[in-house]
Amino acid sequence: MERGKVKKEKRKETEKKKIREKGKEEKRKELEQKIKEKEKEKQEKQERSKRKEDKKEKRTEQGKETKKEKEQFKGQEEEEENKDSIVTVTNTPLEPLEKNKQILVLGLDGAGKTSVLHSLASNRVQHSVAPTQGFNAVCINTEDGQMEFLEIGGSEPFRSY
Ligand SMILES: Nc1nc2c(ncn2[C@@H]2O[C@H](COP(=O)(O)OP(=O)(O)OP(=O)(O)O)[C@@H](O)[C@H]2O)c(=O)[nH]1
Ligand SMILES: [Mg+2]
């Protein structure tokens, strides 16, 4: 009888051990799953941060390009202003060239604006030209298209224009 009791107790102990081991394995599996989920979250965060950095870099590059364009435009304007007596400025310097061009002619009085335009239009040199009062418009037809010159008198009353 005692032997039978001992055997039963041994069986119970082995069963208990088995149950404990199963519980431990389940806990291990749960921990492993949690660790994997955390790693995935970290990777996703890193990818998001990378995308944000890429977007920022693109924006800064675009800003640099626009700044360069502005600087080029300013440089062109300054070069045109530094010309001696007659200054010609096109209305749309950065747009594609059109057939009809409008050219503004500026300069001090007596510089020879009207004389140059007259010689261009008529192929003749006119010596005594009266000072331009207000503005003087000259249209010249060329092979490529029309060129419209607008001269503003260089006398002091017209310099404000
Ligand atoms: N010697 C010489 N005289 C010139 C020349 N070009 C113009 N002139 C003379 O300079 C004077 C003034 O010329 P304009 O063409 O009227 O000058 P402008 O720039 O139109 O002057 P405003 O209309 O007052 O702004 C005229 O008597 C011209 O004959 C040039 O190349 N050489
Ligand atoms: Mg003139």
PDB file of N, CA and C and ligand atoms in Angstrom, residues 86 107-116 126-133 151-155, ligand 1:
ATOM      1  N   ILE A  86      23.046 105.842 -72.326  1.00  0.00           N
ATOM      2  CA  ILE A  86      21.750 105.288 -72.722  1.00  0.00           C
ATOM      3  C   ILE A  86      21.546 103.957 -72.018  1.00  0.00           C
ATOM      4  N   GLY A 107      18.375 108.224 -70.172  1.00  0.00           N
ATOM      5  CA  GLY A 107      19.700 108.847 -70.136  1.00  0.00           C
ATOM      6  C   GLY A 107      19.580 110.347 -69.868  1.00  0.00           C
ATOM      7  N   LEU A 108      20.723 110.970 -69.568  1.00  0.00           N
ATOM      8  CA  LEU A 108      20.708 112.411 -69.282  1.00  0.00           C
ATOM      9  C   LEU A 108      20.379 113.209 -70.560  1.00  0.00           C
ATOM     10  N   ASP A 109      19.960 114.478 -70.371  1.00  0.00           N
ATOM     11  CA  ASP A 109      19.616 115.314 -71.528  1.00  0.00           C
ATOM     12  C   ASP A 109      20.878 115.592 -72.349  1.00  0.00           C
ATOM     13  N   GLY A 110      20.699 115.542 -73.647  1.00  0.00           N
ATOM     14  CA  GLY A 110      21.821 115.784 -74.566  1.00  0.00           C
ATOM     15  C   GLY A 110      22.733 114.587 -74.752  1.00  0.00           C
ATOM     16  N   ALA A 111      22.368 113.424 -74.223  1.00  0.00           N
ATOM     17  CA  ALA A 111      23.217 112.237 -74.366  1.00  0.00           C
ATOM     18  C   ALA A 111      23.187 111.680 -75.782  1.00  0.00           C
ATOM     19  N   GLY A 112      22.107 111.919 -76.496  1.00  0.00           N
ATOM     20  CA  GLY A 112      22.012 111.440 -77.881  1.00  0.00           C
ATOM     21  C   GLY A 112      20.992 110.329 -78.080  1.00  0.00           C
ATOM     22  N   LYS A 113      20.020 110.245 -77.213  1.00  0.00           N
ATOM     23  CA  LYS A 113      18.992 109.186 -77.316  1.00  0.00           C
ATOM     24  C   LYS A 113      18.170 109.353 -78.578  1.00  0.00           C
ATOM     25  N   THR A 114      17.621 110.572 -78.757  1.00  0.00           N
ATOM     26  CA  THR A 114      16.757 110.809 -79.907  1.00  0.00           C
ATOM     27  C   THR A 114      17.532 110.658 -81.213  1.00  0.00           C
ATOM     28  N   SER A 115      18.793 111.113 -81.187  1.00  0.00           N
ATOM     29  CA  SER A 115      19.618 111.021 -82.399  1.00  0.00           C
ATOM     30  C   SER A 115      19.842 109.564 -82.785  1.00  0.00           C
ATOM     31  N   VAL A 116      20.149 108.726 -81.823  1.00  0.00           N
ATOM     32  CA  VAL A 116      20.387 107.305 -82.110  1.00  0.00           C
ATOM     33  C   VAL A 116      19.122 106.646 -82.648  1.00  0.00           C
ATOM     34  N   GLN A 126      20.816 113.044 -88.054  1.00  0.00           N
ATOM     35  CA  GLN A 126      20.214 114.365 -87.927  1.00  0.00           C
ATOM     36  C   GLN A 126      20.970 115.134 -86.840  1.00  0.00           C
ATOM     37  N   HIS A 127      21.550 116.294 -87.188  1.00  0.00           N
ATOM     38  CA  HIS A 127      22.451 116.975 -86.250  1.00  0.00           C
ATOM     39  C   HIS A 127      21.726 117.784 -85.197  1.00  0.00           C
ATOM     40  N   SER A 128      20.851 118.656 -85.586  1.00  0.00           N
ATOM     41  CA  SER A 128      20.194 119.517 -84.589  1.00  0.00           C
ATOM     42  C   SER A 128      18.838 118.944 -84.202  1.00  0.00           C
ATOM     43  N   VAL A 129      18.807 118.300 -83.065  1.00  0.00           N
ATOM     44  CA  VAL A 129      17.551 117.708 -82.565  1.00  0.00           C
ATOM     45  C   VAL A 129      17.146 118.455 -81.308  1.00  0.00           C
ATOM     46  N   ALA A 130      15.902 118.841 -81.247  1.00  0.00           N
ATOM     47  CA  ALA A 130      15.408 119.562 -80.066  1.00  0.00           C
ATOM     48  C   ALA A 130      15.295 118.605 -78.883  1.00  0.00           C
ATOM     49  N   PRO A 131      15.505 119.119 -77.664  1.00  0.00           N
ATOM     50  CA  PRO A 131      15.339 118.263 -76.484  1.00  0.00           C
ATOM     51  C   PRO A 131      13.937 117.674 -76.421  1.00  0.00           C
ATOM     52  N   THR A 132      13.890 116.404 -76.070  1.00  0.00           N
ATOM     53  CA  THR A 132      12.598 115.699 -76.031  1.00  0.00           C
ATOM     54  C   THR A 132      11.775 116.198 -74.840  1.00  0.00           C
ATOM     55  N   GLN A 133      10.558 116.626 -75.126  1.00  0.00           N
ATOM     56  CA  GLN A 133       9.624 117.044 -74.078  1.00  0.00           C
ATOM     57  C   GLN A 133       8.677 115.875 -73.794  1.00  0.00           C
ATOM     58  N   GLU A 151      11.570 106.484 -75.538  1.00  0.00           N
ATOM     59  CA  GLU A 151      12.563 107.356 -74.915  1.00  0.00           C
ATOM     60  C   GLU A 151      11.859 108.352 -74.009  1.00  0.00           C
ATOM     61  N   ILE A 152      12.395 108.507 -72.806  1.00  0.00           N
ATOM     62  CA  ILE A 152      11.868 109.539 -71.899  1.00  0.00           C
ATOM     63  C   ILE A 152      12.904 110.655 -71.825  1.00  0.00           C
ATOM     64  N   GLY A 153      12.460 111.906 -72.020  1.00  0.00           N
ATOM     65  CA  GLY A 153      13.375 113.050 -72.037  1.00  0.00           C
ATOM     66  C   GLY A 153      14.229 113.117 -70.781  1.00  0.00           C
ATOM     67  N   GLY A 154      15.505 113.472 -70.970  1.00  0.00           N
ATOM     68  CA  GLY A 154      16.435 113.490 -69.836  1.00  0.00           C
ATOM     69  C   GLY A 154      16.495 114.808 -69.094  1.00  0.00           C
ATOM     70  N   SER A 155      15.677 115.786 -69.521  1.00  0.00           N
ATOM     71  CA  SER A 155      15.670 117.066 -68.818  1.00  0.00           C
ATOM     72  C   SER A 155      15.129 116.880 -67.395  1.00  0.00           C
TER      73      SER A 155
HETATM   74  N1  LIG B   1      28.969 115.354 -81.659  1.00  0.00           N
HETATM   75  C1  LIG B   1      27.932 114.600 -81.465  1.00  0.00           C
HETATM   76  N2  LIG B   1      26.782 115.171 -81.189  1.00  0.00           N
HETATM   77  C2  LIG B   1      25.721 114.388 -80.957  1.00  0.00           C
HETATM   78  C3  LIG B   1      25.768 112.961 -81.009  1.00  0.00           C
HETATM   79  N3  LIG B   1      24.542 112.487 -80.756  1.00  0.00           N
HETATM   80  C4  LIG B   1      23.754 113.534 -80.534  1.00  0.00           C
HETATM   81  N4  LIG B   1      24.442 114.672 -80.663  1.00  0.00           N
HETATM   82  C5  LIG B   1      23.888 116.010 -80.496  1.00  0.00           C
HETATM   83  O1  LIG B   1      23.565 116.210 -79.148  1.00  0.00           O
HETATM   84  C6  LIG B   1      22.394 117.004 -79.055  1.00  0.00           C
HETATM   85  C7  LIG B   1      21.372 116.284 -78.172  1.00  0.00           C
HETATM   86  O2  LIG B   1      21.033 115.096 -78.822  1.00  0.00           O
HETATM   87  P1  LIG B   1      19.631 114.372 -78.489  1.00  0.00           P
HETATM   88  O3  LIG B   1      19.565 113.126 -79.315  1.00  0.00           O
HETATM   89  O4  LIG B   1      18.522 115.312 -78.608  1.00  0.00           O
HETATM   90  O5  LIG B   1      19.828 113.980 -76.983  1.00  0.00           O
HETATM   91  P2  LIG B   1      18.742 113.365 -76.071  1.00  0.00           P
HETATM   92  O6  LIG B   1      19.409 112.308 -75.258  1.00  0.00           O
HETATM   93  O7  LIG B   1      17.571 112.900 -76.851  1.00  0.00           O
HETATM   94  O8  LIG B   1      18.350 114.540 -75.118  1.00  0.00           O
HETATM   95  P3  LIG B   1      16.950 114.769 -74.392  1.00  0.00           P
HETATM   96  O9  LIG B   1      15.872 114.452 -75.364  1.00  0.00           O
HETATM   97  O10 LIG B   1      16.961 116.164 -73.910  1.00  0.00           O
HETATM   98  O11 LIG B   1      16.926 113.794 -73.227  1.00  0.00           O
HETATM   99  C8  LIG B   1      21.885 117.239 -80.482  1.00  0.00           C
HETATM  100  O12 LIG B   1      22.218 118.548 -80.898  1.00  0.00           O
HETATM  101  C9  LIG B   1      22.630 116.210 -81.320  1.00  0.00           C
HETATM  102  O13 LIG B   1      22.879 116.738 -82.622  1.00  0.00           O
HETATM  103  C10 LIG B   1      27.033 112.377 -81.308  1.00  0.00           C
HETATM  104  O14 LIG B   1      27.168 111.184 -81.369  1.00  0.00           O
HETATM  105  N5  LIG B   1      28.073 113.255 -81.526  1.00  0.00           N
END
